[in-house]
PDB file of C-alpha atoms in Angstrom:
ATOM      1  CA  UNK S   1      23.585  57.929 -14.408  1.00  0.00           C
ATOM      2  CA  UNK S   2      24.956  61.775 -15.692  1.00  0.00           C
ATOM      3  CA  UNK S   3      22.442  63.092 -13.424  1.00  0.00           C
ATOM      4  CA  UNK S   4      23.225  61.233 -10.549  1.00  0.00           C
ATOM      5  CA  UNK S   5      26.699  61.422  -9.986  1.00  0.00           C
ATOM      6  CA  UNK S   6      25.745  65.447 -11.175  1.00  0.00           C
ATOM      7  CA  UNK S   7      24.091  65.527  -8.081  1.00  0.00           C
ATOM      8  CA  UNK S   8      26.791  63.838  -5.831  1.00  0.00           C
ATOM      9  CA  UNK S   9      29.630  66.433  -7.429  1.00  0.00           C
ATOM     10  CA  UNK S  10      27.071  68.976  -6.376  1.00  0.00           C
ATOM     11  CA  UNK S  11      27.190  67.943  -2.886  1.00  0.00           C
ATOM     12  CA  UNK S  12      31.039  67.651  -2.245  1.00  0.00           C
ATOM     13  CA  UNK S  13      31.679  70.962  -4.294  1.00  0.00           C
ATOM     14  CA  UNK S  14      29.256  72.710  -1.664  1.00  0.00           C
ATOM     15  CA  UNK S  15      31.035  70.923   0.838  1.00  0.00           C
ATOM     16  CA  UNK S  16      34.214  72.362   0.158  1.00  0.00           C
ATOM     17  CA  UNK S  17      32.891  75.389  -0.521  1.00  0.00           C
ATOM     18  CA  UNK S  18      31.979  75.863   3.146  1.00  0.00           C
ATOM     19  CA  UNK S  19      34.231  74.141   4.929  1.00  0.00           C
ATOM     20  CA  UNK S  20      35.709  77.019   6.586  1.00  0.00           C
ATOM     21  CA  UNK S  21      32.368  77.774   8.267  1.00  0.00           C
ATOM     22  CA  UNK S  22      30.949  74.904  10.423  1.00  0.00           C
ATOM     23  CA  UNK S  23      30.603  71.909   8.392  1.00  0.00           C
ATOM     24  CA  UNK S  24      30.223  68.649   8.903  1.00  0.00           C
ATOM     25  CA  UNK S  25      30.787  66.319   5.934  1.00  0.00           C
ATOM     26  CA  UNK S  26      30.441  62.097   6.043  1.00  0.00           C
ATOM     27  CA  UNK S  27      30.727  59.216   4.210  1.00  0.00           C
ATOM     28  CA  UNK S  28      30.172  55.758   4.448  1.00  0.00           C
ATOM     29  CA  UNK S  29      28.254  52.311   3.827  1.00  0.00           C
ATOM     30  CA  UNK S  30      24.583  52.164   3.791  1.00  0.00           C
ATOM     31  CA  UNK S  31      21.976  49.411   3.641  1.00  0.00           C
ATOM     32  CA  UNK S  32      18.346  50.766   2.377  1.00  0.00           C
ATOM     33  CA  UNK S  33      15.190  48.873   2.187  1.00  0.00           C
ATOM     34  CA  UNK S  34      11.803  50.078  -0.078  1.00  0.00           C
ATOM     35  CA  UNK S  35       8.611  49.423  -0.686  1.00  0.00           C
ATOM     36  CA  UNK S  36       7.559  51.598  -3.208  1.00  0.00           C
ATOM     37  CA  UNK S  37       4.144  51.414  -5.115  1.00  0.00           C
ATOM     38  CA  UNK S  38       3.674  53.347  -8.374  1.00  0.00           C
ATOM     39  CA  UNK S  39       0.309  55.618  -8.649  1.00  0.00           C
ATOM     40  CA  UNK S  40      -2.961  54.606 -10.866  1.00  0.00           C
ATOM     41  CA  UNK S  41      -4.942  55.420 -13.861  1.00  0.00           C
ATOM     42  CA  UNK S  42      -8.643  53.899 -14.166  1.00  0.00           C
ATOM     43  CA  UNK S  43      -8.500  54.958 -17.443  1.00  0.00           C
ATOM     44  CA  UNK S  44      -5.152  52.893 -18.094  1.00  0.00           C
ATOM     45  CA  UNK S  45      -4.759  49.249 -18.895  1.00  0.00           C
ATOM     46  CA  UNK S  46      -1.346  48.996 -18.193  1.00  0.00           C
ATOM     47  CA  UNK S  47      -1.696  50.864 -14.777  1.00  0.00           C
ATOM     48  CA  UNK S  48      -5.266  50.181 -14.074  1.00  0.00           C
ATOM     49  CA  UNK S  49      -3.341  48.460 -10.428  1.00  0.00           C
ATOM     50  CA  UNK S  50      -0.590  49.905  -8.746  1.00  0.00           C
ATOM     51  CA  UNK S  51       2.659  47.950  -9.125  1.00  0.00           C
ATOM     52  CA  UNK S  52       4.455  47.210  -6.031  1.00  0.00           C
ATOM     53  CA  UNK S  53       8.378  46.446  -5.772  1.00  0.00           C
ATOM     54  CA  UNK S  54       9.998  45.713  -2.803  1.00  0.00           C
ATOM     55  CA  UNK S  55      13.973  45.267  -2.362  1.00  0.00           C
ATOM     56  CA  UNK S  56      16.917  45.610  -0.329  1.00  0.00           C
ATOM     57  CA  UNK S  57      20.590  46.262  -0.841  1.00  0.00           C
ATOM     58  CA  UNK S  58      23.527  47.825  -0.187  1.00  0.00           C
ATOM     59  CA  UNK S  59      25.341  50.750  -0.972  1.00  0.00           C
ATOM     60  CA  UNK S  60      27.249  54.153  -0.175  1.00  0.00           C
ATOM     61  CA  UNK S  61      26.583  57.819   1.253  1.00  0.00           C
ATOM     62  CA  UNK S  62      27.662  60.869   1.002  1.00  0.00           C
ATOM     63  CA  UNK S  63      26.655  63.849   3.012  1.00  0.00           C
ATOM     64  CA  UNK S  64      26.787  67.143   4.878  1.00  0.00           C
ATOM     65  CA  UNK S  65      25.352  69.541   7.598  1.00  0.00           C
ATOM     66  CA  UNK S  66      26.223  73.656   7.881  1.00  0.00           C
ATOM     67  CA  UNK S  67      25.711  74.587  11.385  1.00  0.00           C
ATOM     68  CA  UNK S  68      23.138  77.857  10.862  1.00  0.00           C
ATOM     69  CA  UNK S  69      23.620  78.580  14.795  1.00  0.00           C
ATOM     70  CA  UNK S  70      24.479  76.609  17.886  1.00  0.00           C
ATOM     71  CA  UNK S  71      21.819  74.013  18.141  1.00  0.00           C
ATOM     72  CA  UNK S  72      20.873  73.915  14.248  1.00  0.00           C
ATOM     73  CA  UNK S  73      22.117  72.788  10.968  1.00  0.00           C
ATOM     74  CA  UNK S  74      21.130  72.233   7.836  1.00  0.00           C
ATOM     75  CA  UNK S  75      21.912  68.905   5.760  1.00  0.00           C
ATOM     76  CA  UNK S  76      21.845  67.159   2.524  1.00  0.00           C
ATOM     77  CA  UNK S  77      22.040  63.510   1.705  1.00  0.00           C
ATOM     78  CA  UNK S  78      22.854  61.592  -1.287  1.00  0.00           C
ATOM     79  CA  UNK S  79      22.047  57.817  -0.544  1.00  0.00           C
ATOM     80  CA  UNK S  80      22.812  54.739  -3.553  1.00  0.00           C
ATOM     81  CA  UNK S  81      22.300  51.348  -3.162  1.00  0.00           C
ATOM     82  CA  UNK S  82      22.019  48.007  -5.491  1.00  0.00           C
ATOM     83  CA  UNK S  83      20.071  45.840  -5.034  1.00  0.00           C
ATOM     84  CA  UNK S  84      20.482  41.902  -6.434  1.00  0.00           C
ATOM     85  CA  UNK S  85      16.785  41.415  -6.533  1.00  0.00           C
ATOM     86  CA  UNK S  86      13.538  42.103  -5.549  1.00  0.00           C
ATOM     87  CA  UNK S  87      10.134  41.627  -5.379  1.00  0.00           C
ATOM     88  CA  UNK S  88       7.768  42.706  -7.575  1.00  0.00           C
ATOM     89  CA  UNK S  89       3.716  42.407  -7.429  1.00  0.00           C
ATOM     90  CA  UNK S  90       1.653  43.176 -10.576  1.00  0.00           C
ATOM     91  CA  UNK S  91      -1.847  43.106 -10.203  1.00  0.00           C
ATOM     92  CA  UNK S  92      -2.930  40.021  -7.562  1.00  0.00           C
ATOM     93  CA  UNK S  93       0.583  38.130  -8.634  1.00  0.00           C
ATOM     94  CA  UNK S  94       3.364  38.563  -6.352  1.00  0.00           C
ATOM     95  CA  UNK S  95       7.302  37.026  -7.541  1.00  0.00           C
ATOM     96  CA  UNK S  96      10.980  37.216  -7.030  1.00  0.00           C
ATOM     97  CA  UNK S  97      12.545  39.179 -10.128  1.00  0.00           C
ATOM     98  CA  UNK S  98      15.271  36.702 -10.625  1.00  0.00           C
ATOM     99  CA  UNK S  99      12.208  34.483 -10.498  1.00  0.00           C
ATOM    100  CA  UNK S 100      10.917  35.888 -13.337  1.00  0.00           C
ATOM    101  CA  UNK S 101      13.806  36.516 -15.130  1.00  0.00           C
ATOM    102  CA  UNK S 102      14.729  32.826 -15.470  1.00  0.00           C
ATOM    103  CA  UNK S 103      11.186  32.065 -17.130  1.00  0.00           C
ATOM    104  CA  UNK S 104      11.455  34.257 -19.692  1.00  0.00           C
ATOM    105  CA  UNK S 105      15.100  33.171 -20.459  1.00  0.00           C
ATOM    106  CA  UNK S 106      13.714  29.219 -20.437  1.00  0.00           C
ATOM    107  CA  UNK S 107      11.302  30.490 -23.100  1.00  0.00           C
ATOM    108  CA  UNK S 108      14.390  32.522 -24.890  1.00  0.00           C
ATOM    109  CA  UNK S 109      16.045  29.075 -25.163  1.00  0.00           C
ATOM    110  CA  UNK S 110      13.681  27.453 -26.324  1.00  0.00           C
ATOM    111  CA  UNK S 111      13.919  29.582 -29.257  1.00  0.00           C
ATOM    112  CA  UNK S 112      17.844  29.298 -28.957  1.00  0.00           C
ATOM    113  CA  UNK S 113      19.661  27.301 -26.410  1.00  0.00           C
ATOM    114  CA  UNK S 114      22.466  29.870 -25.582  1.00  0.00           C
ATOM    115  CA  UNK S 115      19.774  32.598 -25.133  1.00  0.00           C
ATOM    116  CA  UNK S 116      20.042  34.689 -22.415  1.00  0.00           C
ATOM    117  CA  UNK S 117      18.055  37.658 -20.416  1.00  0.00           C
ATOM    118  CA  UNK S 118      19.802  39.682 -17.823  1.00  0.00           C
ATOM    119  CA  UNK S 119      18.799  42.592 -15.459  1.00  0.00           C
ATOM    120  CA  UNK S 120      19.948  45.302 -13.480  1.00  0.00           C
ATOM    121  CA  UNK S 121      18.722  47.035 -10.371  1.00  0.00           C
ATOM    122  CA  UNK S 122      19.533  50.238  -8.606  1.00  0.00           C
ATOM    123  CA  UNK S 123      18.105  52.514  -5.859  1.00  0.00           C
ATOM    124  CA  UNK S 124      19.292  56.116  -4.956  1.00  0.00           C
ATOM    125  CA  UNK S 125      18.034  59.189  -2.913  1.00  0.00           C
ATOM    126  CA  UNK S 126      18.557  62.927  -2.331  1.00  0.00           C
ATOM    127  CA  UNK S 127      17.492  64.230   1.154  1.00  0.00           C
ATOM    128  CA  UNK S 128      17.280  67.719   2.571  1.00  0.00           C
ATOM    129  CA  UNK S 129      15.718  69.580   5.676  1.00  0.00           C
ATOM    130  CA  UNK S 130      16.721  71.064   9.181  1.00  0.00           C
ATOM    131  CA  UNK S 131      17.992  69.781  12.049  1.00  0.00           C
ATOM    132  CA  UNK S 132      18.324  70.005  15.843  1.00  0.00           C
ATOM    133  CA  UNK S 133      21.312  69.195  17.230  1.00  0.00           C
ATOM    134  CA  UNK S 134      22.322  67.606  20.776  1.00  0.00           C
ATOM    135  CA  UNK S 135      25.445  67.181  22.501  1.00  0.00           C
ATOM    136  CA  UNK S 136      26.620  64.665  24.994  1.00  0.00           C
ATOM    137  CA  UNK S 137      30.310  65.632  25.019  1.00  0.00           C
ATOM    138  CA  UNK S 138      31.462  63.192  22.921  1.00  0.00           C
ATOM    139  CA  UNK S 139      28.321  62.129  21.524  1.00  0.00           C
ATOM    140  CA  UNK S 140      26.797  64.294  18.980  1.00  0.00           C
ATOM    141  CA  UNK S 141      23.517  64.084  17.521  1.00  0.00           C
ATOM    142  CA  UNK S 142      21.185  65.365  15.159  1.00  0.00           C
ATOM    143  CA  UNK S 143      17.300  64.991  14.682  1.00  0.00           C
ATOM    144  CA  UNK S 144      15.416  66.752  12.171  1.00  0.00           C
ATOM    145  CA  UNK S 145      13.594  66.234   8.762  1.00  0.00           C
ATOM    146  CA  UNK S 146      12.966  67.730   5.058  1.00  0.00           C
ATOM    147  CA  UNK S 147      11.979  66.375   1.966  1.00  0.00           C
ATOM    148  CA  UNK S 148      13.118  63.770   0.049  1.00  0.00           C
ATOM    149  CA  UNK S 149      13.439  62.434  -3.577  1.00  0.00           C
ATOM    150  CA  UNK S 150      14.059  58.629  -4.402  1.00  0.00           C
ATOM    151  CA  UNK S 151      14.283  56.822  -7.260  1.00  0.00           C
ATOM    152  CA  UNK S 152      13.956  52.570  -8.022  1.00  0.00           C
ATOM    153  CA  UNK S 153      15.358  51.488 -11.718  1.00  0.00           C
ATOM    154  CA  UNK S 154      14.833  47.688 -12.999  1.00  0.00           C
ATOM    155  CA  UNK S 155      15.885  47.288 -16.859  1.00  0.00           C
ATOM    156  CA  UNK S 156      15.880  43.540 -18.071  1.00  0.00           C
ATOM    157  CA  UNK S 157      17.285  42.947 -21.475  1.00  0.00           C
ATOM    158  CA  UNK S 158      16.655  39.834 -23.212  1.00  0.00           C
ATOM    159  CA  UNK S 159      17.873  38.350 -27.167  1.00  0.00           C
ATOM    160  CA  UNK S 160      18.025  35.118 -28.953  1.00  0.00           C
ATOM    161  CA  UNK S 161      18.187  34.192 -32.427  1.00  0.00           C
ATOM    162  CA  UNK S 162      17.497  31.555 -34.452  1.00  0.00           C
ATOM    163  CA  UNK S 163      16.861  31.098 -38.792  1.00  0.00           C
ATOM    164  CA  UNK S 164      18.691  34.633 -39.351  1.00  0.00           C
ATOM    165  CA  UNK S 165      15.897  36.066 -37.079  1.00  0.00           C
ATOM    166  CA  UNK S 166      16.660  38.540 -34.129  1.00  0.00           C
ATOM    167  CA  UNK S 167      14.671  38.117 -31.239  1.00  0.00           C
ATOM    168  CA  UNK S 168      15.627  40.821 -28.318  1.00  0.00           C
ATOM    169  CA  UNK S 169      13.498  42.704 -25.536  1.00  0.00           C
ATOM    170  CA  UNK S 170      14.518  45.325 -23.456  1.00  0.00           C
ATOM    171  CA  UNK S 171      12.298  46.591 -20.553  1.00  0.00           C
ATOM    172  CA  UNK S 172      12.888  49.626 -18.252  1.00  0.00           C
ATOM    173  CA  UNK S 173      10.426  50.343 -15.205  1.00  0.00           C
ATOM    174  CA  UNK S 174      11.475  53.741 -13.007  1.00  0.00           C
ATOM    175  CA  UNK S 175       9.106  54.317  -9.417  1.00  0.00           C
ATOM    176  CA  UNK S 176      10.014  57.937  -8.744  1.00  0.00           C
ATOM    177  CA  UNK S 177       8.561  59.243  -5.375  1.00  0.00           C
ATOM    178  CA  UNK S 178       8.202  62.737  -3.860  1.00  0.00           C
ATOM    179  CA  UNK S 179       7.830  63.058  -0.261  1.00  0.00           C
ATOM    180  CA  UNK S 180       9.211  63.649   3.474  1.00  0.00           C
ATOM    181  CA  UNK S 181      12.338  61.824   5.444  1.00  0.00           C
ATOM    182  CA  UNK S 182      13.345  62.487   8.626  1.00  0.00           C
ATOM    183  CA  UNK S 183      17.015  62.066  10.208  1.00  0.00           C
ATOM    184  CA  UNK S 184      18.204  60.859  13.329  1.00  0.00           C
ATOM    185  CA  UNK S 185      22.172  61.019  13.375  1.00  0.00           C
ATOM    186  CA  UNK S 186      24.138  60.213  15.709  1.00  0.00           C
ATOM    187  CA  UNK S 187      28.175  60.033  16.304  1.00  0.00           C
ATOM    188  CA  UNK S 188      31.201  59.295  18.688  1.00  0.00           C
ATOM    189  CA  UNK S 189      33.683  62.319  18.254  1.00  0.00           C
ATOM    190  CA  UNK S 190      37.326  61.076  18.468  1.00  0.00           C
ATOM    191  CA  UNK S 191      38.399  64.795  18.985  1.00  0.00           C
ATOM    192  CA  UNK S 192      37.484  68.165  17.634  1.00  0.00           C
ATOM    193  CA  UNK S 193      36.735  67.054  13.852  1.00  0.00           C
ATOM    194  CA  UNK S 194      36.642  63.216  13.441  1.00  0.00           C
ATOM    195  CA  UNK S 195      33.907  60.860  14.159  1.00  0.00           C
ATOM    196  CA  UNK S 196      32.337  57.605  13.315  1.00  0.00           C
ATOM    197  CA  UNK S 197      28.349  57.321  13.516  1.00  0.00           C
ATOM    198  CA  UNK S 198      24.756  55.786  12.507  1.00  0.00           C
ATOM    199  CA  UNK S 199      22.426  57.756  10.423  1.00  0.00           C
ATOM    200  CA  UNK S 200      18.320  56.640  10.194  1.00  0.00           C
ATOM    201  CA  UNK S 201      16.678  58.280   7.257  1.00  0.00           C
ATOM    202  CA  UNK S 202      12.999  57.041   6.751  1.00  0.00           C
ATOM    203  CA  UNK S 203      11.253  58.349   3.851  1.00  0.00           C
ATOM    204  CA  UNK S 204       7.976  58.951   3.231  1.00  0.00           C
ATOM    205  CA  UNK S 205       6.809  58.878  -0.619  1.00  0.00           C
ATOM    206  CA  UNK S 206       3.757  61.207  -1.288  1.00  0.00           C
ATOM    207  CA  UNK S 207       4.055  61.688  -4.769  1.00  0.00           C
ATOM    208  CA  UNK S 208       4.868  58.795  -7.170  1.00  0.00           C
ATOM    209  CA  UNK S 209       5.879  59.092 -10.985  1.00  0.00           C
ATOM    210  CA  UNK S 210       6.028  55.720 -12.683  1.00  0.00           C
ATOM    211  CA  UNK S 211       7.539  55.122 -15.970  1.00  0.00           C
ATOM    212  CA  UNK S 212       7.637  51.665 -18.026  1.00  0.00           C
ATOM    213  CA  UNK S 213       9.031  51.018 -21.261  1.00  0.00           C
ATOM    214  CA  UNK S 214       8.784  47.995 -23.427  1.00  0.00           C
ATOM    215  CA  UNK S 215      10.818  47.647 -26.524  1.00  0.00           C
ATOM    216  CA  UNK S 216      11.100  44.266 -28.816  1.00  0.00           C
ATOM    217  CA  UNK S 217      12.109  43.147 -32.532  1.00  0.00           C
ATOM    218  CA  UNK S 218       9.483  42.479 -34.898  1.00  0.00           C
ATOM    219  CA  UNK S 219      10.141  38.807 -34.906  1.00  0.00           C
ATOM    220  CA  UNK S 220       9.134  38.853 -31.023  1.00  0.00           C
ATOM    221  CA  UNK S 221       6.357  40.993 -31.984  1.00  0.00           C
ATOM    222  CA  UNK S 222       4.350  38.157 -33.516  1.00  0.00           C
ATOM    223  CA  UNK S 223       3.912  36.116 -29.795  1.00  0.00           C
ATOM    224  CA  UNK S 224       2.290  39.221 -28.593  1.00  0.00           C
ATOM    225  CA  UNK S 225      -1.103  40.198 -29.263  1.00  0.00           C
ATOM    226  CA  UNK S 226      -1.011  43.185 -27.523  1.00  0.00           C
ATOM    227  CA  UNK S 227       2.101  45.247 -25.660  1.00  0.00           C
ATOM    228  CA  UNK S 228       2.703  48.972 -24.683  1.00  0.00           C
ATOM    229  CA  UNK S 229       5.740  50.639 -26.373  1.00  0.00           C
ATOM    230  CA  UNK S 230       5.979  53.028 -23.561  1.00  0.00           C
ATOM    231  CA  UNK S 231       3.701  54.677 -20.830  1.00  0.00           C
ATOM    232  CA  UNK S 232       3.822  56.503 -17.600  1.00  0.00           C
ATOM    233  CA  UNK S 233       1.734  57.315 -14.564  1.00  0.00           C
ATOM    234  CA  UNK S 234       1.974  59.715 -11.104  1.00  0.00           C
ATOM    235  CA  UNK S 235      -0.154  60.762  -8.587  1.00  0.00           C
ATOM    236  CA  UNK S 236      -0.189  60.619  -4.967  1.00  0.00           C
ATOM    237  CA  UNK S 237       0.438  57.139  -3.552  1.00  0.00           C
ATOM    238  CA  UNK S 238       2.252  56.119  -0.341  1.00  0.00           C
ATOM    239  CA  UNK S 239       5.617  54.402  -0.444  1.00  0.00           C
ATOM    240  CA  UNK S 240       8.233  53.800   2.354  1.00  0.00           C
ATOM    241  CA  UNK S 241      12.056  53.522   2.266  1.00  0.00           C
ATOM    242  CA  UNK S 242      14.582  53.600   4.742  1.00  0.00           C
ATOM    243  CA  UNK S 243      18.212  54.289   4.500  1.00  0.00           C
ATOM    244  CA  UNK S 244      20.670  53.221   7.629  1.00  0.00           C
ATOM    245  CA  UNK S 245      24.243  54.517   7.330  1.00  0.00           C
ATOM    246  CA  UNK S 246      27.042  53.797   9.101  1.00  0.00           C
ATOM    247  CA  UNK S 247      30.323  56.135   8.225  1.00  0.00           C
ATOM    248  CA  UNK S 248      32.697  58.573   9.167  1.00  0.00           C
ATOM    249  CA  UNK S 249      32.705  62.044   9.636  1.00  0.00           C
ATOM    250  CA  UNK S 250      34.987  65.017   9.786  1.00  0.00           C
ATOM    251  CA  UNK S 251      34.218  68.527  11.122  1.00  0.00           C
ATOM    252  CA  UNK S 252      35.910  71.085   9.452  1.00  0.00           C
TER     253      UNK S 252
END
């Protein structure tokens, strides 16, 4: 989370930094959908398939363009969402997280009834690139595209005990994907520097890094025959995600 809001701080401070000189910052509330797939590894058991998870939520933005001349600007996008559940397909099966989640705490409790197994779920973006702008009078808006860096997070973390033995899991999956997004932006300008808008970023994924960790106490251990401690994957593999933001914005 550090590097996250590390990134956000890193957008505002340039904003500030150059808002004597054509810039257009913007906030506001955002509702993303995904379907990301993680890569393969034939040589892999855990990732001999790709994993697919699927989810929708919503969340903030934060932004900003720098005019480079009349009809062009630069931008940069920091999109976070989270989401309450999701899909997730491993292999030929295909089930509802929350789904999930409730069988494995029914099998916590039968071990001890006031077991429980909770999870968490988060999806952000950063987004770059050029692009053209148009103006309609009071409409203003912007088209362009760049590249784009998104990130999924599920952790589940599970513990009962029962006859002075500990019985806990903790699971974290990450789908990290490299690609292209492209922006379509547009606003209604109330005067010279305020404005309220909807933004369209699709992304592309090109490039996906997957990383899965499973961690349990040995008393769990002994219902597993076999379990990976950690392991990761990447390589190229499509995946889709699309951010739509409405907000405010204010031309300095």
């Amino acid at each position: 989370m550090k590097k996250l809001f590390t990134v956000l701080a890193v957008l505002l401070v340039a904003t500030a930094l150059f808002a004597a000189a054509g810039v257009t910052a913007k906030v506001g509330g955002t509702f993303a959908f995904a379907n990301l797939n993680s890569a393969t590894d034939s040589n892999s058991e855990d990732f001999a398939e790709s994993m697919n998870m699927k989810s929708n939520a919503f969340g903030f933005d934060v932004g900003a363009q720098y005019d480079i001349a009349d009809n062009l600007a630069v931008y940069a996008d920091f999109v976070m969402v989270f989401p309450t559940d999701a899909t997730m397909k491993d292999g030929g099966e295909e089930k509802k997280l929350s789904v999930a989640i409730k069988e494995l705490e029914d099998g916590f409790k039968t071990i001890d009834e006031d077991a429980s197994v909770s999870y968490k779920l988060n999806f952000f973006s950063v987004s770059a690139g050029v692009a053209y702008k148009l103006d309609f009078n009071a409409v203003k808006l912007a088209v362009g595209g760049g590249l784009t860096l998104n990130r999924a997070t599920m952790t589940v973390n599970g513990s009962a005990e029962a006859l002075d033995e500990v019985y806990s899991l903790s699971v974290k999956q990450t789908f990290t994907n490299i690609g292209l997004n492209a922006l379509v932006d547009a606003k209604y300008m109330f005067n010279d520097n305020i404005g309220v808008g909807v933004a369209l970023n699709p992304q592309l994924g090109l490039y996906n890094i997957t990383k899965a960790s499973m961690k349990m106490s040995e008393a769990l251990e002994a219902y597993f025959e076999d379990y990976f401690d950690d392991g990761s994957v990447n390589g190229f593999k499509v995946n889709f995600a699309m951010p739509i933001t409405v907000g405010v914005s204010y031309t300095f």
